[in-house]
Coordinates of C-alpha atoms in Angstrom, one line a residue:
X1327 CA -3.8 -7.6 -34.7
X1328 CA -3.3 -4.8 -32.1
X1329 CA -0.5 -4.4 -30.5
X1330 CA -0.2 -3.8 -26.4
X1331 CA 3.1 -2.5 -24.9
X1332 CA 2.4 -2.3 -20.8
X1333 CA 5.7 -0.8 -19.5
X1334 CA 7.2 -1.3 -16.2
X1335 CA 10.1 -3.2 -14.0
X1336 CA 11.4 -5.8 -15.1
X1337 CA 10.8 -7.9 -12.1
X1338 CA 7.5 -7.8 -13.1
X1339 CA 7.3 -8.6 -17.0
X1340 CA 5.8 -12.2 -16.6
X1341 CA 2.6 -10.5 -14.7
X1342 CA 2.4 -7.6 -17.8
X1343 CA 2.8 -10.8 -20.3
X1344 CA 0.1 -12.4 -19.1
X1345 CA -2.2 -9.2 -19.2
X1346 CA -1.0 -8.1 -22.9
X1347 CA -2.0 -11.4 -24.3
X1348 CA -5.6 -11.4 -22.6
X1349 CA -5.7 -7.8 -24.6
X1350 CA -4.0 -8.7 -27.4
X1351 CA -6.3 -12.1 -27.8
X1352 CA -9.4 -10.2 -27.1
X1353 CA -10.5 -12.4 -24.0
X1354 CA -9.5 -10.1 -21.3
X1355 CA -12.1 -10.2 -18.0
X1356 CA -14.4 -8.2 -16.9
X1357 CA -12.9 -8.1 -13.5
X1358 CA -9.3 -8.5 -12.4
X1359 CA -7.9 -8.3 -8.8
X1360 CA -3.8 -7.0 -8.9
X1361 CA -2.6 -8.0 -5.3
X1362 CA 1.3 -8.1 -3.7
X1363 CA 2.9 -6.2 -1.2
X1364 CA 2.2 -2.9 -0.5
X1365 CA 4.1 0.0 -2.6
X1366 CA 5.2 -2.1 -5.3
X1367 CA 3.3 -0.4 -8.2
X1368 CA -0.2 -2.2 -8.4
X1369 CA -2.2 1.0 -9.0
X1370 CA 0.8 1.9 -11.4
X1371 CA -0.2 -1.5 -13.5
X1372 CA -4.3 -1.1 -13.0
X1373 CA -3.8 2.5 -14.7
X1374 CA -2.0 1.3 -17.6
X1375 CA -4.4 -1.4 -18.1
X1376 CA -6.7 1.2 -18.1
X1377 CA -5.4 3.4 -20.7
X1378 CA -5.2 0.0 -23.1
X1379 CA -8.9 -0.8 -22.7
X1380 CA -10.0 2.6 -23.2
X1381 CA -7.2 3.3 -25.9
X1382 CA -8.7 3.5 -29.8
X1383 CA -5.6 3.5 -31.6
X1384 CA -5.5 1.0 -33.9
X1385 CA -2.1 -0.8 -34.3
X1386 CA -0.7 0.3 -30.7
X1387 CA -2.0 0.5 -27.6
X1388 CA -2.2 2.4 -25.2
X1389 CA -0.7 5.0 -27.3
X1390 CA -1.1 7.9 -25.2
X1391 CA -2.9 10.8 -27.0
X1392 CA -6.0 9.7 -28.1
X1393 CA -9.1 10.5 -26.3
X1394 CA -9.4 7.3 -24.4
X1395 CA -5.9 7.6 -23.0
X1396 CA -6.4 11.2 -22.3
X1397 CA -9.6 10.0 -20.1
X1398 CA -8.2 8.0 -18.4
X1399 CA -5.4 9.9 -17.2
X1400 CA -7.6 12.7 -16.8
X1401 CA -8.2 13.2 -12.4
X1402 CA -11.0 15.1 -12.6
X1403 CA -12.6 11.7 -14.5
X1404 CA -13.3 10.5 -10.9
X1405 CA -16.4 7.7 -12.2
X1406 CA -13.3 5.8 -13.3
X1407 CA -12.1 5.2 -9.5
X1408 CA -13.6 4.3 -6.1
X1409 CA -10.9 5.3 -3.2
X1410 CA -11.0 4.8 0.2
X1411 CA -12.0 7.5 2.4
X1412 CA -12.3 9.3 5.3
X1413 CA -16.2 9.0 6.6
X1414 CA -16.8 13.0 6.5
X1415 CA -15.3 13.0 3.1
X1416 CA -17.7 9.7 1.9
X1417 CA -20.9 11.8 3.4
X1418 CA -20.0 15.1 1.3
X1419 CA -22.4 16.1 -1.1
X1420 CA -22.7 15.5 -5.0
X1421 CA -21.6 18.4 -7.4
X1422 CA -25.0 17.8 -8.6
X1423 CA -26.3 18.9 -5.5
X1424 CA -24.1 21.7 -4.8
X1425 CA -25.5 25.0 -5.6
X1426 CA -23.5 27.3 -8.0
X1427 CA -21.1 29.1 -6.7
X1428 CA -20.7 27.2 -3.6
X1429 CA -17.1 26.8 -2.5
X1430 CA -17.8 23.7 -0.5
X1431 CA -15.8 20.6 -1.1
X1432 CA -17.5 17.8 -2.9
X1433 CA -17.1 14.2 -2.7
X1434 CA -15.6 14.3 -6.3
X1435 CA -13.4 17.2 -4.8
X1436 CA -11.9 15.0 -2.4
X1437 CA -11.6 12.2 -4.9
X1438 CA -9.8 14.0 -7.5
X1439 CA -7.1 15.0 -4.7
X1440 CA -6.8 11.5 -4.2
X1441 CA -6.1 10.7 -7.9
X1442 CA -4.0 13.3 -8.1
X1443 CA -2.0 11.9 -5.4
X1444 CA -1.8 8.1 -6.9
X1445 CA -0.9 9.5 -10.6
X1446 CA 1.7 11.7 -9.2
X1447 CA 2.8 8.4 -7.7
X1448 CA 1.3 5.6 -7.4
X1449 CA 3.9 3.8 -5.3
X1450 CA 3.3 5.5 -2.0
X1451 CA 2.0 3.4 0.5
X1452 CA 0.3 6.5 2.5
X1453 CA -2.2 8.4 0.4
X1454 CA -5.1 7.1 2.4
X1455 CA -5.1 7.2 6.2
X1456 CA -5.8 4.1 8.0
X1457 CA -9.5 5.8 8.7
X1458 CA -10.5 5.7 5.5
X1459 CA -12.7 2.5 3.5
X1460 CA -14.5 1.9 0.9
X1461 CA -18.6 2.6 2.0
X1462 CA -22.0 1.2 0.1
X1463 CA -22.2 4.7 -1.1
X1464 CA -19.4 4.7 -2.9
X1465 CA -20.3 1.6 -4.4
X1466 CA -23.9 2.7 -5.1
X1467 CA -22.2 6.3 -6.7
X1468 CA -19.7 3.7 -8.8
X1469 CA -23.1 1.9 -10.2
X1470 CA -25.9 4.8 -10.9
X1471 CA -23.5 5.8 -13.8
X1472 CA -23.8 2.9 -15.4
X1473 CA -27.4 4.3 -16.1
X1474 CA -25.6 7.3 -18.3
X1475 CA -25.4 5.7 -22.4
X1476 CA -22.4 5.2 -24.7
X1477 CA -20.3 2.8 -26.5
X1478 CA -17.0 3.7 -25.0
X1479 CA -15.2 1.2 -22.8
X1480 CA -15.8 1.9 -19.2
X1481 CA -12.9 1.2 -16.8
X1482 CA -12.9 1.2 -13.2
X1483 CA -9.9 1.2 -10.8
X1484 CA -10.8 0.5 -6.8
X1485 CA -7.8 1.0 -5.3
X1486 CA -7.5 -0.8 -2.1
X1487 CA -10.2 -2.8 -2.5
X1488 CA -9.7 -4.9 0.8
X1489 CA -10.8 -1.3 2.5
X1490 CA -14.8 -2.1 1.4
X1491 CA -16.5 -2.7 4.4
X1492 CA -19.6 -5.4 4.6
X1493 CA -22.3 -3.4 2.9
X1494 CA -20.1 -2.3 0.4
X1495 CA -18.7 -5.4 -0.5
X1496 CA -21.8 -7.3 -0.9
X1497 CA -22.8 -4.3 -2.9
X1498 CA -19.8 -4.7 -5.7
X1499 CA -20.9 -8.6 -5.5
X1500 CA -23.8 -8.1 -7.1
X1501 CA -22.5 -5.8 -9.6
X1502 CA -20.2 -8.7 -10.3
X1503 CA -22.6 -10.9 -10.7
X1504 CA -24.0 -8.7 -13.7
X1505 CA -20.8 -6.8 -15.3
X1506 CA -22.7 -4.0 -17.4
X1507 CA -21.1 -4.4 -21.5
X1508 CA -17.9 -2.9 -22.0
X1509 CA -17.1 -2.3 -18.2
X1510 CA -14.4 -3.5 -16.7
X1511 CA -13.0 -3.9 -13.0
X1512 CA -9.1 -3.6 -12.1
X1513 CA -9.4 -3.8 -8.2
X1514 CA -6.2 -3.3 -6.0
X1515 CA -5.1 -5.1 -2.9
X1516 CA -2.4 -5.9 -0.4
X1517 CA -4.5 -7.9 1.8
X1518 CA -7.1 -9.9 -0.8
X1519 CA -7.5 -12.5 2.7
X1520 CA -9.1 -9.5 3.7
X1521 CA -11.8 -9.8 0.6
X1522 CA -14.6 -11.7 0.2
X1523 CA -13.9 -15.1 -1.4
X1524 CA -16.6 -14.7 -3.7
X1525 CA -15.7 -11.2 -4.8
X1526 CA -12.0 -12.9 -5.4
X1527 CA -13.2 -16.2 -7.1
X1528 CA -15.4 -13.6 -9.9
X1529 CA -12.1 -11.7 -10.5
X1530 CA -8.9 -13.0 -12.7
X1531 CA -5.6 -13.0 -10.1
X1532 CA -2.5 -11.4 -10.8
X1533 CA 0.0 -11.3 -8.5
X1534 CA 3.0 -8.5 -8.6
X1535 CA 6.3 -9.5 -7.8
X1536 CA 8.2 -7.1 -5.4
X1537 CA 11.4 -5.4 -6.9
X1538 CA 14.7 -5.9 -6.5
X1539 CA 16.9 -3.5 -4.6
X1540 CA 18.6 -2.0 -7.5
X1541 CA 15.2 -1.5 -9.5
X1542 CA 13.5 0.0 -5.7
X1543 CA 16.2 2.3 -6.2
X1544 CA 15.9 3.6 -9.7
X1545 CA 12.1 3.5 -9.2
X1546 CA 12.4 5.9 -6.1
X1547 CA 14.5 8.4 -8.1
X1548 CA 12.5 7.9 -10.9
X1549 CA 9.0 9.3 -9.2
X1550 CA 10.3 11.3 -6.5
X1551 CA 11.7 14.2 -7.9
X1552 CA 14.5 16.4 -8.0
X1553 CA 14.0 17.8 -4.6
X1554 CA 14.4 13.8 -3.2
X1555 CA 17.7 13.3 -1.2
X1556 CA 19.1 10.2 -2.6
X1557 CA 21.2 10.1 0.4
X1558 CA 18.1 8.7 2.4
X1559 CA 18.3 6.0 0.3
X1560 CA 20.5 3.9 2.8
X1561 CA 21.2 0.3 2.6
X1562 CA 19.3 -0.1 5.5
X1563 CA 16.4 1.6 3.6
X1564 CA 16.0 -0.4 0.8
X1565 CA 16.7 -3.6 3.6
X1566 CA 13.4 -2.7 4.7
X1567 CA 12.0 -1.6 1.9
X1568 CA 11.6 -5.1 0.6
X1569 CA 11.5 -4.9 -3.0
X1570 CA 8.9 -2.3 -2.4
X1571 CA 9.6 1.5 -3.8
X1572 CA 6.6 2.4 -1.7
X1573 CA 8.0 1.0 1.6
X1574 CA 11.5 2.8 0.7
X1575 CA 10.2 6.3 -0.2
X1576 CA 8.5 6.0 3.5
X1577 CA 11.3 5.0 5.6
X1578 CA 13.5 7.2 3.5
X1579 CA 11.8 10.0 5.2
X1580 CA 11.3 8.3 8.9
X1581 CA 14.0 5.5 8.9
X1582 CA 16.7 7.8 10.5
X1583 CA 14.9 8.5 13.5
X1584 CA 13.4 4.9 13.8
X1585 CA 16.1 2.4 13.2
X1586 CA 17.3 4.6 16.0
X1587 CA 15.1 3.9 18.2
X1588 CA 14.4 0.4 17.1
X1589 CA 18.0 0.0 18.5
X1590 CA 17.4 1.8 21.6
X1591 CA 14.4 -0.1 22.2
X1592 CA 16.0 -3.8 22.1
X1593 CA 19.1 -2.4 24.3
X1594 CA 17.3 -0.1 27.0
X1595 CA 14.5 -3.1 27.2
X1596 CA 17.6 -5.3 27.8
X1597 CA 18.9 -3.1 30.0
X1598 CA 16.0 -2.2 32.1
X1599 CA 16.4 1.5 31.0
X1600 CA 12.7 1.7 30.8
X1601 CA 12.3 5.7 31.8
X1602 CA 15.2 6.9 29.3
X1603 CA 12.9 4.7 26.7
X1604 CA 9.8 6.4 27.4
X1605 CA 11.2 9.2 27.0
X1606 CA 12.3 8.7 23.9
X1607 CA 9.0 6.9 22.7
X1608 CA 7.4 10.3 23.5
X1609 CA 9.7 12.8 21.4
X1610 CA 9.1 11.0 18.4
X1611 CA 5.4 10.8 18.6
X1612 CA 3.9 7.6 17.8
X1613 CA 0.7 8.0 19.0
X1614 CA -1.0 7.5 15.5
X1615 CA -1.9 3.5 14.9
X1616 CA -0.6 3.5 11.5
X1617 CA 2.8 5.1 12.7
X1618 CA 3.2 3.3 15.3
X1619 CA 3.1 -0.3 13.6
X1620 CA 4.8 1.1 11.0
X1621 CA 7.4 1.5 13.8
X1622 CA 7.1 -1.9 14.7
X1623 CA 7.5 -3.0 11.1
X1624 CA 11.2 -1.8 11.8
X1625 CA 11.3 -3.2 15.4
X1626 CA 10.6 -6.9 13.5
X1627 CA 13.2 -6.3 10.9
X1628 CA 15.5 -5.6 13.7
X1629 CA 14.5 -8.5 15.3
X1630 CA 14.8 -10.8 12.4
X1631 CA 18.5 -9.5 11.3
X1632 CA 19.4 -9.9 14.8
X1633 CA 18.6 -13.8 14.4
X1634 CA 20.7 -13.5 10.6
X1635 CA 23.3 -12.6 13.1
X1636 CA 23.4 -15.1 15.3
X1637 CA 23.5 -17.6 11.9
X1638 CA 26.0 -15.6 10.3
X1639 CA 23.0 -14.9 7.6
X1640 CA 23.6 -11.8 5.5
X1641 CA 21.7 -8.5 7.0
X1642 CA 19.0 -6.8 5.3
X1643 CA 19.2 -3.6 8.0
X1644 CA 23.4 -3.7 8.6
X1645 CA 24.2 -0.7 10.4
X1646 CA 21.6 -1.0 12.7
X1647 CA 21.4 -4.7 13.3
X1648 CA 25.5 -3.8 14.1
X1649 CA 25.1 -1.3 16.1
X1650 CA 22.4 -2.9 19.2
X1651 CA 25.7 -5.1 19.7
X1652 CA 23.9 -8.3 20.8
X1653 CA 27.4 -9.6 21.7
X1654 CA 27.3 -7.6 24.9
X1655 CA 24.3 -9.6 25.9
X1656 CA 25.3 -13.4 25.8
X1657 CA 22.0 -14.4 27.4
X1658 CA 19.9 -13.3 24.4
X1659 CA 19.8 -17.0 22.2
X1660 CA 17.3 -17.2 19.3
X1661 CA 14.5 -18.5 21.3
X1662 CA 14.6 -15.3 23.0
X1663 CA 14.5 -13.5 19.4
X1664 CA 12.2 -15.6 18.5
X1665 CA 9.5 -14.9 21.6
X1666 CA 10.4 -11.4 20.8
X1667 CA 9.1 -11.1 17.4
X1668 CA 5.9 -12.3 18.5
X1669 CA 5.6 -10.0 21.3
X1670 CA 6.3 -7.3 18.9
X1671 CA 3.4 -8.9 16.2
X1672 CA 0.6 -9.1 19.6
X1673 CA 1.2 -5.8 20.0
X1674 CA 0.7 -4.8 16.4
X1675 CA -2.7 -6.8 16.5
X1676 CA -3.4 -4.7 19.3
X1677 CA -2.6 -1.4 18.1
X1678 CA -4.7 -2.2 14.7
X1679 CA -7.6 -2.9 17.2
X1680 CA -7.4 0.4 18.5
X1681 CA -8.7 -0.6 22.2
X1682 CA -5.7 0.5 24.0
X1683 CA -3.7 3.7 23.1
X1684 CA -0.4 2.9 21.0
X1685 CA 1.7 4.7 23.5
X1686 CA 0.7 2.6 26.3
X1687 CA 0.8 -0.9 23.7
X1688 CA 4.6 0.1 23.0
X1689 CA 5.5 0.7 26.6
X1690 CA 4.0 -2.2 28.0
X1691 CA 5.9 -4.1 25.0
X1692 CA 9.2 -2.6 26.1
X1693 CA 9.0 -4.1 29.8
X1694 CA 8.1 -7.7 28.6
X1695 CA 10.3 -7.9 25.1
X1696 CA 13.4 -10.0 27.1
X1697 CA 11.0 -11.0 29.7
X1698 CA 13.3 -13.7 32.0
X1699 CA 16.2 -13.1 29.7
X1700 CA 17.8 -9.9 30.7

């Protein structure tokens, strides 16, 4: 019998368990959906699976070296992935139909940057902008090479698969519904309510576990380099990283400047220091949707340790939550926490809809946040 070693945290083992005795017992599926939270190493998991199906060794697997492995860890082997992308990048032409010698970018260009990006590190949660999805065309791309012959196993990793949008989606369905021999599906997600229920219901579930906070940590290190300042790595970082190594490698980089001004934001609202909080709003430029919610992802966590306060919980975010000093504001009870965090998740709906600007969504939430309680 073949033997499968999948590596990874050990948080996650039961998940990898489950997936090396569907290989080991020859009755893996034809399509499997990885979904959790985002940054927690999904794509990491779908790329080892990968490598096992395609592997050839014959006692261990995925063994690393044989041609197989080599493929699939090979970037420029861009009909193994679908990505999300940006709509000028989906239109670009094929290298087919690129004359030689041109030095325009081709759609498998911009793919192969993409996978470059994941394999260098498959736990950042900011490789695709929020622009980008998953069109018909690159579903339609995905399924005319089916048409090229061979025995070898065919894998397929869509990352971010909640990113199709309707044609595409109903696209991949029918592909479902007639899985070409020896090809199999690993699709990604952090939001499979975002899926179609009959694209989830033709796909085996496996759900990943988020890490805990010492394994975030030694997962950062472990993928970010030498050049990484572990001194980021505060304990209010991996507070909100949330088991996620993702999450933590991007608040390492932005948490400084916006735990600040998470504080600010509850005590100047409290205050009524509206103007000085503007100002600040505008320095650190959060005019971009996806930065801006990610903001508010912070503003939440504040909220939320602020209630742990008040029950004498223990804090995830401890030098900030400490530092608003909610004692100088006796008024503030948890029902006015409470009507706060959803204030602060409205105005993340809102942002996401992109019909107001997210300058003028995070302004207008300052002035109502303690509305009647300051």
């Amino acid at each position: 019998m073949i033997e499968y070693t999948l590596h990874g945290p050990a948080s996650q083992e039961r998940a990898r368990i489950r997936v090396m005795s569907a290989l080991r017992e020859n009755r893996f599926p034809q399509a499997i959906l990885i979904d959790g939270p985002a940054g927690i190493g999904k794509k990491w998991l779908a790329m080892e699976i990968a490598k096992s199906l395609q592997c050839t060794d014959p006692n261990m697997r995925p063994c690393g070296h044989c041609f197989g492995c080599r493929m699939a860890d090979d970037s420029g082997a861009t009909d193994g992935w679908v990505v999300p992308m940006e709509a000028d990048e989906a239109r670009a032409r094929s290298s087919d139909d690129v004359a030689p010698g041109s030095k325009a970018k081709t759609i498998e260009d911009f793919k192969k940057a993409y996978i470059e990006e994941i394999q260098k590190n498959p736990y950042r949660v900011d490789i695709f902008s929020a622009g980008a999805y998953i069109s018909v065309d690159l579903i339609r791309s995905m399924t005319s090479s089916f048409a090229m012959k061979g025995d070898r196993i065919r894998t397929i990793i869509i990352a971010e698969a909640d990113r199709m949008n309707e044609s595409a989606a109903n696209a991949f369905l029918k592909t479902l519904e007639d899985v070409p021999a020896n090809t199999y599906f690993i699709l990604t997600t952090s939001s499979r309510e975002k899926m179609l229920q009959t694209i989830r219901s033709r796909c085996l579930a496996l759900h990943l576990l988020p890490l805990s906070d010492d394994e975030v940590r030694s997962e950062v290190l472990r993928v970010a380099g030498e050049e990484f300042d572990e001194a980021s790595l505060t304990d209010d970082v991996i507070g909100l990283a949330v088991g996620s190594p993702g999450k933590a490698l991007y608040y390492a980089e932005h948490a400084k400047a916006w735990c600040k001004l998470a504080s600010d934001f509850v005590v100047f609202s409290l205050r009524g220091s509206y103007t000085e909080l503007f100002m600040q709003l505008k320095e650190t430029s959060l005019d971009e949707a996806y930065d801006a919610n990610r903001f508010l992802e912070v503003l939440s966590f504040l909220l939320a340790d602020l209630l742990r306060e008040q029950a004498n919980a223990p804090l995830r975010m401890p030098e900030t939550t400490t530092a608003v000093g909610l004692s100088n504001f006796p008024r503030v009870d948890a029902t006015a926490l409470e009507l706060a965090l959803v204030a602060v998740q409205e105005t993340m709906s809102r942002i996401e809809s992109r019909r107001v600007s997210a300058s003028m969504c995070l302004q207008n939430l300052s002035l109502k946040l303690f509305e009647g309680y300051k």
